[in-house]
Amino acid sequence: MPAEAVGLESCLGRILREDIVSDSDYPRFDKAIRDGFAVRADDIAQVPAVLRIVGESRAGLAASVSVVPGTCCEIMTGATLPDGADSVVMVEYTETVAESSVRILRSARQGEGLLRRAAELRMGESVLSSGRRIQLADVGTLASLGKTEILVSRKPRVAILATGDELVQVGQAPEPGQIRNSNSYSLHAQVVAAGAEPVLLGIGRDNLEDLRRQIGRGLQHDVLLVSGGVSMGKYDFVENVFAEFGVEVEFDSVSMKPGKPTVFGHRNDTFVFGLPGNPVSTMVAFRMFVIPVLQSLLKFSSTPQTLRARLDASAKCDSARTAIVPALVRFEGESYWIQTAPWKGSSDLAGLSRANALVVIPQAEGSLQRGDVVDFLSLE
Ligand code: AMP
Ligand code: MG
């Protein structure tokens, strides 16, 4: 994806495409971080000590006084430390003696109650790197560095096509044999969460003519996601239509459960996915195969997404396929503990809603035992 400039109000969650360096020292000056009195620590080695007040330093107004032995300067949080002072005593540790003098009740170390120039950032220091997803705190950081426009990756446009003669719009009441098109919306949500821009193409019917028209439209986008119609059924035409359009297929079967019939290919600059129609399979295949493609398009330098947990209960392996199973994970003691969630197979979206993770049960003979370490992906 090319980079584009966005304002501070719309940069959250976008992928940064420039290295951000500090335009100055931060703070720019020795700064009080307490309300109180700027003093010389030597003057208050013995307390109580009475000091003469020579002036006031307030935020936004640089102090024009010097603190010499026996004196102090009233100071507010955020104000410049006056010359000669080396610490700030909180007002809570002082007592007024007269209008122009104060009794200091506690000693201070040099540097206490203040932040030295450049303590947070040095001019030219690297702050945020290209490839980072802009987080909440980054927005304020960018603002404080004076960035009004930020270069981020343009969002890939992801076309979403649901297929199936049995599908009706979500707002419609299904007749016998019909079901609501939920995949378009799960995929829409997953695309948004991945930082890309979804484009809903609606429902394609299980005939060559309709699929040609809809897939033709979909191929005009950066990514095309087609759900359903990629299995071995008599009316699963999606792969035929991909072939007609010259989509170069990299794979059309994976040893994963669910998600076996997942198709991945490309035509020119468009990445193309055929995702299995079962609602849980669609979401799992998106998580495993579409997310990495979107991250790569966005130039997002992601950190590994798999975490490790101990199995709470034994789990049977499949000798032919890696299983990615809805699961419940909790943190207890020193580690995560995980068990598969009750669910009724790859159409059971409500079962997936009750889970908070996907556990990876490796392709193997036999079973894993309680306490064995497994990988999982968080759904939260
Ligand atoms: P298919 O991959 O087309 O054979 O579909 C597999 C299963 O997923 C079938 O039971 C379909 O009815 C169901 N399915 C397909 N597309 C959708 C969709 N968009 N929303 C909900 N379920 C779907
Ligand atoms: Mg179908």
Coordinates of C-alpha atoms and ligand atoms in Angstrom, one line a residue:
M1 CA 0.0 0.0 0.0
P2 CA 1.2 3.5 -0.7
A3 CA 1.5 6.0 2.2
E4 CA -1.0 8.8 2.7
A5 CA -1.0 11.7 5.1
V6 CA -3.7 11.9 7.8
G7 CA -4.5 14.3 10.6
L8 CA -4.0 13.6 14.3
E9 CA -7.8 13.0 14.7
S10 CA -7.7 10.1 12.3
C11 CA -4.4 8.4 12.9
L12 CA -5.3 6.0 15.7
G13 CA -4.9 2.4 14.7
R14 CA -3.2 3.3 11.4
I15 CA 0.2 1.9 10.4
L16 CA 2.9 4.5 10.6
R17 CA 5.0 4.9 7.5
E18 CA 7.6 7.3 8.7
D19 CA 10.2 7.2 11.5
I20 CA 9.3 9.8 14.1
V21 CA 12.2 11.6 15.8
S22 CA 12.2 14.2 18.4
D23 CA 12.2 17.8 17.1
S24 CA 13.7 19.1 20.3
D25 CA 14.8 18.2 23.8
Y26 CA 11.8 17.2 26.1
P27 CA 11.4 18.9 28.4
R28 CA 12.9 21.8 26.6
F29 CA 14.0 23.3 30.0
D30 CA 14.6 22.2 33.6
K31 CA 11.1 22.0 34.8
A32 CA 9.3 21.9 38.1
I33 CA 7.1 18.8 38.6
R34 CA 5.7 20.0 42.0
D35 CA 4.1 23.2 43.3
G36 CA 6.3 24.6 45.9
F37 CA 9.7 26.4 46.2
A38 CA 12.8 26.2 44.1
V39 CA 15.7 26.0 46.4
R40 CA 19.4 25.1 46.7
A41 CA 19.5 21.6 48.3
D42 CA 22.6 22.7 50.4
D43 CA 20.5 25.5 52.0
I44 CA 18.0 22.9 53.5
A45 CA 20.4 20.2 54.5
Q46 CA 19.4 21.2 58.1
V47 CA 15.7 21.7 58.6
P48 CA 13.6 23.6 59.5
A49 CA 15.3 26.4 57.5
V50 CA 13.9 29.8 56.7
L51 CA 14.6 31.2 53.2
R52 CA 13.9 34.5 51.7
I53 CA 11.5 34.4 48.7
V54 CA 13.0 36.3 45.7
G55 CA 10.3 35.8 43.1
E56 CA 7.8 33.6 41.4
S57 CA 8.2 31.2 38.5
R58 CA 4.9 30.1 36.9
A59 CA 4.1 27.9 34.0
G60 CA 4.4 29.7 30.7
L61 CA 6.5 32.6 32.2
A62 CA 10.2 32.0 32.4
A63 CA 11.6 33.0 35.8
S64 CA 13.8 36.1 35.7
V65 CA 15.3 35.7 39.2
S66 CA 18.4 33.8 40.5
V67 CA 18.3 31.7 43.6
V68 CA 21.4 32.5 45.7
P69 CA 22.3 31.1 49.1
G70 CA 19.7 31.7 51.7
T71 CA 16.9 32.4 49.1
C72 CA 14.2 30.5 47.2
C73 CA 11.7 31.1 44.4
E74 CA 8.0 30.2 44.5
I75 CA 7.4 27.8 41.7
M76 CA 4.4 26.0 40.0
T77 CA 4.3 22.7 38.2
G78 CA 5.5 23.1 34.7
A79 CA 7.4 26.3 35.3
T80 CA 11.1 26.8 34.4
L81 CA 13.6 26.2 37.2
P82 CA 15.3 29.5 38.0
D83 CA 19.1 29.8 37.8
G84 CA 20.9 28.7 41.0
A85 CA 18.2 26.4 42.2
D86 CA 18.7 22.6 42.1
S87 CA 15.6 21.2 43.6
V88 CA 11.9 21.9 44.3
V89 CA 10.3 21.4 47.7
M90 CA 6.6 20.6 47.7
V91 CA 4.4 23.3 49.2
E92 CA 3.1 20.7 51.6
Y93 CA 6.5 20.6 53.3
T94 CA 6.7 24.3 54.0
E95 CA 5.1 26.9 56.3
T96 CA 4.5 30.5 55.6
V97 CA 6.6 32.8 57.9
A98 CA 6.0 36.2 56.4
E99 CA 5.0 37.5 53.0
S100 CA 8.6 37.3 51.8
S101 CA 9.9 34.3 53.6
V102 CA 9.1 30.6 54.1
R103 CA 10.1 27.9 56.5
I104 CA 11.2 24.6 54.8
L105 CA 10.3 21.6 56.9
R106 CA 12.0 18.8 54.9
S107 CA 15.4 18.4 53.2
A108 CA 15.6 17.5 49.5
R109 CA 18.1 15.8 47.3
Q110 CA 19.5 17.7 44.3
G111 CA 17.2 17.2 41.4
E112 CA 14.2 16.3 43.5
G113 CA 10.9 17.8 42.4
L114 CA 12.1 18.6 38.9
L115 CA 12.8 17.1 35.5
R116 CA 16.0 18.1 33.8
R117 CA 16.1 19.3 30.2
A118 CA 16.0 16.3 27.8
A119 CA 15.2 13.8 30.6
E120 CA 12.3 12.4 28.4
L121 CA 13.7 12.8 24.9
R122 CA 16.8 14.2 23.3
M123 CA 16.6 16.2 20.1
G124 CA 16.9 13.8 17.2
E125 CA 16.2 10.8 19.3
S126 CA 14.0 8.1 17.6
V127 CA 10.5 8.0 19.2
L128 CA 8.2 5.8 16.9
S129 CA 9.3 3.6 14.1
S130 CA 7.7 3.0 10.7
G131 CA 5.6 -0.1 10.7
R132 CA 4.1 0.5 14.1
R133 CA 0.3 0.5 14.7
I134 CA -0.5 3.9 16.2
Q135 CA -1.7 3.3 19.8
L136 CA -3.6 5.6 22.1
A137 CA -0.6 7.1 23.8
D138 CA 1.1 7.7 20.4
V139 CA -1.5 10.3 19.4
G140 CA -0.6 12.6 22.2
T141 CA 3.1 11.9 21.6
L142 CA 2.8 12.9 18.0
A143 CA 0.9 16.0 19.0
S144 CA 3.5 17.0 21.5
L145 CA 6.2 16.6 18.8
G146 CA 4.3 19.1 16.6
K147 CA 3.2 16.5 14.0
T148 CA -0.1 17.8 12.5
E149 CA 0.1 15.3 9.6
I150 CA 1.2 11.8 9.8
L151 CA 2.2 9.4 7.0
V152 CA 0.3 6.1 7.3
S153 CA -0.4 3.2 5.0
R154 CA -3.5 3.7 2.9
K155 CA -6.1 1.1 3.9
P156 CA -6.3 -1.8 1.5
R157 CA -9.9 -2.0 0.1
V158 CA -11.2 -5.5 0.8
A159 CA -14.2 -6.6 -1.3
I160 CA -16.5 -9.2 0.5
L161 CA -18.7 -11.5 -1.4
A162 CA -20.9 -14.1 0.2
T163 CA -22.1 -16.9 -2.0
G164 CA -25.0 -19.4 -1.7
D165 CA -28.5 -19.9 -3.0
E166 CA -29.7 -20.5 0.5
L167 CA -28.6 -17.1 1.8
V168 CA -31.0 -14.2 2.6
Q169 CA -30.3 -10.7 3.9
V170 CA -29.9 -10.4 7.6
G171 CA -33.1 -8.3 7.9
Q172 CA -35.2 -11.0 6.1
A173 CA -37.1 -13.9 7.7
P174 CA -35.5 -17.1 6.3
E175 CA -38.0 -19.5 4.5
P176 CA -37.5 -23.2 5.1
G177 CA -34.0 -24.2 4.0
Q178 CA -32.7 -20.6 4.0
I179 CA -30.2 -19.0 6.4
R180 CA -29.1 -15.5 7.0
N181 CA -25.9 -14.2 5.5
S182 CA -23.8 -13.8 8.6
N183 CA -20.4 -14.2 6.9
S184 CA -20.5 -10.8 5.2
Y185 CA -20.7 -9.1 8.6
S186 CA -18.2 -11.3 10.4
L187 CA -15.7 -10.6 7.6
H188 CA -16.6 -6.9 7.6
A189 CA -15.8 -6.7 11.3
Q190 CA -12.6 -8.7 10.9
V191 CA -11.5 -6.4 8.0
V192 CA -12.2 -3.3 10.1
A193 CA -10.4 -4.8 13.1
A194 CA -7.4 -5.5 10.9
G195 CA -7.2 -1.9 9.9
A196 CA -8.4 -2.3 6.3
E197 CA -11.5 -0.9 4.5
P198 CA -14.3 -3.4 3.8
V199 CA -16.5 -3.1 0.7
L200 CA -19.6 -5.3 0.9
L201 CA -20.6 -6.8 -2.5
G202 CA -23.7 -8.6 -1.1
I203 CA -24.7 -12.1 -2.0
G204 CA -23.6 -14.0 -5.1
R205 CA -25.8 -16.9 -6.3
D206 CA -24.5 -20.4 -7.0
N207 CA -24.4 -20.0 -10.8
L208 CA -21.6 -19.1 -13.2
E209 CA -23.3 -16.0 -14.6
D210 CA -23.8 -14.3 -11.2
L211 CA -20.5 -15.3 -9.8
R212 CA -18.7 -14.0 -12.9
R213 CA -20.4 -10.6 -12.5
Q214 CA -19.7 -10.4 -8.8
I215 CA -16.2 -11.8 -8.8
G216 CA -15.4 -9.5 -11.7
R217 CA -16.4 -6.5 -9.5
G218 CA -14.5 -7.9 -6.6
L219 CA -11.2 -8.2 -8.5
Q220 CA -11.2 -4.4 -8.9
H221 CA -10.1 -4.2 -5.2
D222 CA -6.8 -4.7 -3.3
V223 CA -8.2 -7.9 -1.8
L224 CA -11.2 -10.1 -2.7
L225 CA -12.8 -12.4 -0.1
V226 CA -15.4 -14.8 -1.3
S227 CA -17.1 -17.0 1.3
G228 CA -18.6 -20.3 0.4
G229 CA -18.7 -22.2 -2.8
V230 CA -15.1 -23.6 -2.5
S231 CA -15.9 -27.1 -1.3
M232 CA -16.5 -30.3 -3.4
G233 CA -20.3 -29.6 -3.8
K234 CA -22.0 -29.8 -7.2
Y235 CA -22.7 -26.0 -7.1
D236 CA -19.3 -24.9 -5.7
F237 CA -18.3 -22.8 -8.7
V238 CA -16.0 -20.2 -7.2
E239 CA -12.7 -21.8 -8.1
N240 CA -13.9 -22.3 -11.7
V241 CA -14.7 -18.6 -12.0
F242 CA -11.3 -17.7 -10.4
A243 CA -9.7 -19.8 -13.2
E244 CA -11.8 -18.0 -15.9
F245 CA -10.5 -14.7 -14.6
G246 CA -6.9 -15.9 -14.6
V247 CA -6.4 -15.9 -10.9
E248 CA -3.1 -17.7 -10.1
V249 CA -4.0 -20.0 -7.3
E250 CA -1.2 -20.7 -4.8
F251 CA -3.1 -23.3 -2.8
D252 CA -6.7 -24.5 -2.5
S253 CA -6.5 -26.9 0.4
V254 CA -4.8 -26.7 3.8
S255 CA -4.3 -29.3 6.4
M256 CA -6.3 -27.3 8.9
K257 CA -9.5 -28.0 10.8
P258 CA -11.7 -26.1 10.2
G259 CA -10.8 -24.3 7.0
K260 CA -9.6 -27.2 4.7
P261 CA -11.0 -25.8 1.4
T262 CA -9.4 -22.4 1.8
V263 CA -8.2 -21.0 -1.5
F264 CA -5.5 -18.3 -1.9
G265 CA -4.2 -16.7 -5.1
H266 CA -3.7 -13.4 -6.8
R267 CA -4.6 -11.7 -10.1
N268 CA -2.3 -8.8 -10.9
D269 CA -2.1 -6.8 -7.7
T270 CA -5.3 -8.2 -6.2
F271 CA -5.0 -10.9 -3.6
V272 CA -7.9 -13.4 -3.8
F273 CA -9.3 -15.7 -1.1
G274 CA -11.9 -18.3 -1.3
L275 CA -13.0 -19.0 2.3
P276 CA -15.0 -22.0 3.4
G277 CA -18.7 -21.0 3.9
N278 CA -19.2 -22.4 7.4
P279 CA -19.3 -19.3 9.6
V280 CA -16.6 -20.5 12.1
S281 CA -14.4 -21.8 9.3
T282 CA -14.6 -18.4 7.5
M283 CA -13.5 -16.6 10.6
V284 CA -10.7 -19.0 11.5
A285 CA -9.4 -19.0 7.9
F286 CA -9.5 -15.2 7.9
R287 CA -7.5 -15.1 11.1
M288 CA -4.9 -17.6 9.9
F289 CA -4.5 -16.5 6.3
V290 CA -6.1 -13.1 5.5
I291 CA -4.6 -11.3 8.5
P292 CA -1.0 -11.9 7.5
V293 CA -1.7 -10.7 4.0
L294 CA -3.4 -7.5 5.2
Q295 CA -0.5 -6.9 7.7
S296 CA 2.0 -7.3 4.9
L297 CA 0.1 -5.0 2.6
L298 CA -0.1 -2.4 5.4
K299 CA 3.7 -2.9 6.1
F300 CA 2.7 -3.6 9.7
S301 CA 5.6 -5.0 11.6
S302 CA 3.5 -7.1 13.9
T303 CA 4.7 -9.0 16.9
P304 CA 3.9 -12.7 17.0
Q305 CA 0.3 -13.3 17.8
T306 CA 0.5 -16.8 19.3
L307 CA 0.7 -17.2 23.1
R308 CA 1.3 -20.4 25.0
A309 CA -0.9 -22.1 27.6
R310 CA -1.1 -25.3 29.5
L311 CA -4.0 -27.7 28.7
D312 CA -6.6 -27.9 31.4
A313 CA -7.9 -31.2 30.0
S314 CA -6.7 -33.8 27.6
A315 CA -7.4 -33.1 23.9
K316 CA -7.5 -35.6 21.0
C317 CA -5.3 -34.8 18.0
D318 CA -6.1 -35.3 14.3
S319 CA -3.5 -37.2 12.4
A320 CA -4.4 -35.4 9.1
R321 CA -4.9 -31.8 10.1
T322 CA -4.0 -29.1 12.7
A323 CA -7.1 -28.2 14.6
I324 CA -7.8 -24.6 15.5
V325 CA -10.5 -24.9 18.2
P326 CA -12.6 -22.4 20.1
A327 CA -11.3 -22.4 23.6
L328 CA -11.5 -20.8 27.0
V329 CA -8.3 -19.5 28.4
R330 CA -7.6 -18.1 31.9
F331 CA -4.5 -16.9 33.7
E332 CA -3.8 -18.7 37.0
G333 CA -0.7 -19.0 39.0
E334 CA 2.3 -18.5 36.7
S335 CA 0.7 -19.4 33.3
Y336 CA -2.3 -19.5 31.0
W337 CA -4.6 -22.5 31.3
I338 CA -6.7 -23.5 28.3
Q339 CA -9.5 -25.9 27.4
T340 CA -11.6 -26.4 24.3
A341 CA -14.9 -24.6 24.6
P342 CA -18.2 -26.5 24.1
W343 CA -19.2 -26.1 20.5
K344 CA -21.1 -27.9 17.9
G345 CA -18.7 -27.7 15.0
S346 CA -17.9 -25.2 12.3
S347 CA -21.3 -23.6 11.9
D348 CA -21.6 -22.9 15.6
L349 CA -21.0 -19.2 15.7
A350 CA -22.7 -18.8 19.1
G351 CA -20.2 -21.3 20.4
L352 CA -17.4 -19.2 19.1
S353 CA -18.9 -16.2 20.8
R354 CA -18.7 -18.0 24.2
A355 CA -15.0 -18.7 23.6
N356 CA -12.2 -16.2 24.2
A357 CA -9.4 -17.9 22.3
L358 CA -8.5 -20.4 19.6
V359 CA -6.3 -23.2 20.7
V360 CA -4.0 -24.9 18.3
I361 CA -4.1 -28.7 18.6
P362 CA -1.2 -29.9 16.4
Q363 CA -1.6 -32.5 13.7
A364 CA -0.5 -35.8 15.4
E365 CA -1.4 -39.3 16.4
G366 CA -3.0 -39.8 19.8
S367 CA -3.8 -37.0 22.3
L368 CA -2.3 -34.3 24.4
Q369 CA -2.5 -34.6 28.2
R370 CA -3.5 -32.1 30.9
G371 CA -0.5 -29.8 31.5
D372 CA 0.9 -30.1 28.0
V373 CA 1.9 -26.7 26.4
V374 CA -0.1 -25.6 23.4
D375 CA -0.2 -22.4 21.3
F376 CA -3.3 -20.2 21.3
L377 CA -4.6 -17.0 19.7
S378 CA -6.6 -14.6 21.8
L379 CA -10.0 -13.5 20.5
E380 CA -10.1 -10.5 22.8
Ligands
AMP1 P1 -20.3 -23.8 1.3 O1 -18.8 -23.6 1.7 O2 -20.8 -22.9 0.3 O3 -20.5 -25.3 1.0 O4 -21.1 -23.6 2.7 C1 -20.8 -24.3 3.8 C2 -21.9 -24.0 4.9 O5 -21.8 -22.7 5.3 C3 -23.3 -24.2 4.4 O6 -24.1 -24.8 5.5 C4 -23.8 -22.8 4.1 O7 -25.1 -22.7 4.2 C5 -23.0 -22.0 5.2 N1 -22.8 -20.7 4.7 C6 -22.3 -20.3 3.5 N2 -22.2 -19.0 3.3 C7 -22.7 -18.5 4.4 C8 -22.9 -17.1 4.9 N3 -22.6 -16.1 4.1 N4 -23.4 -16.9 6.1 C9 -23.8 -18.0 6.9 N5 -23.6 -19.3 6.5 C10 -23.1 -19.5 5.3
MG2 MG -22.5 -22.8 -0.8

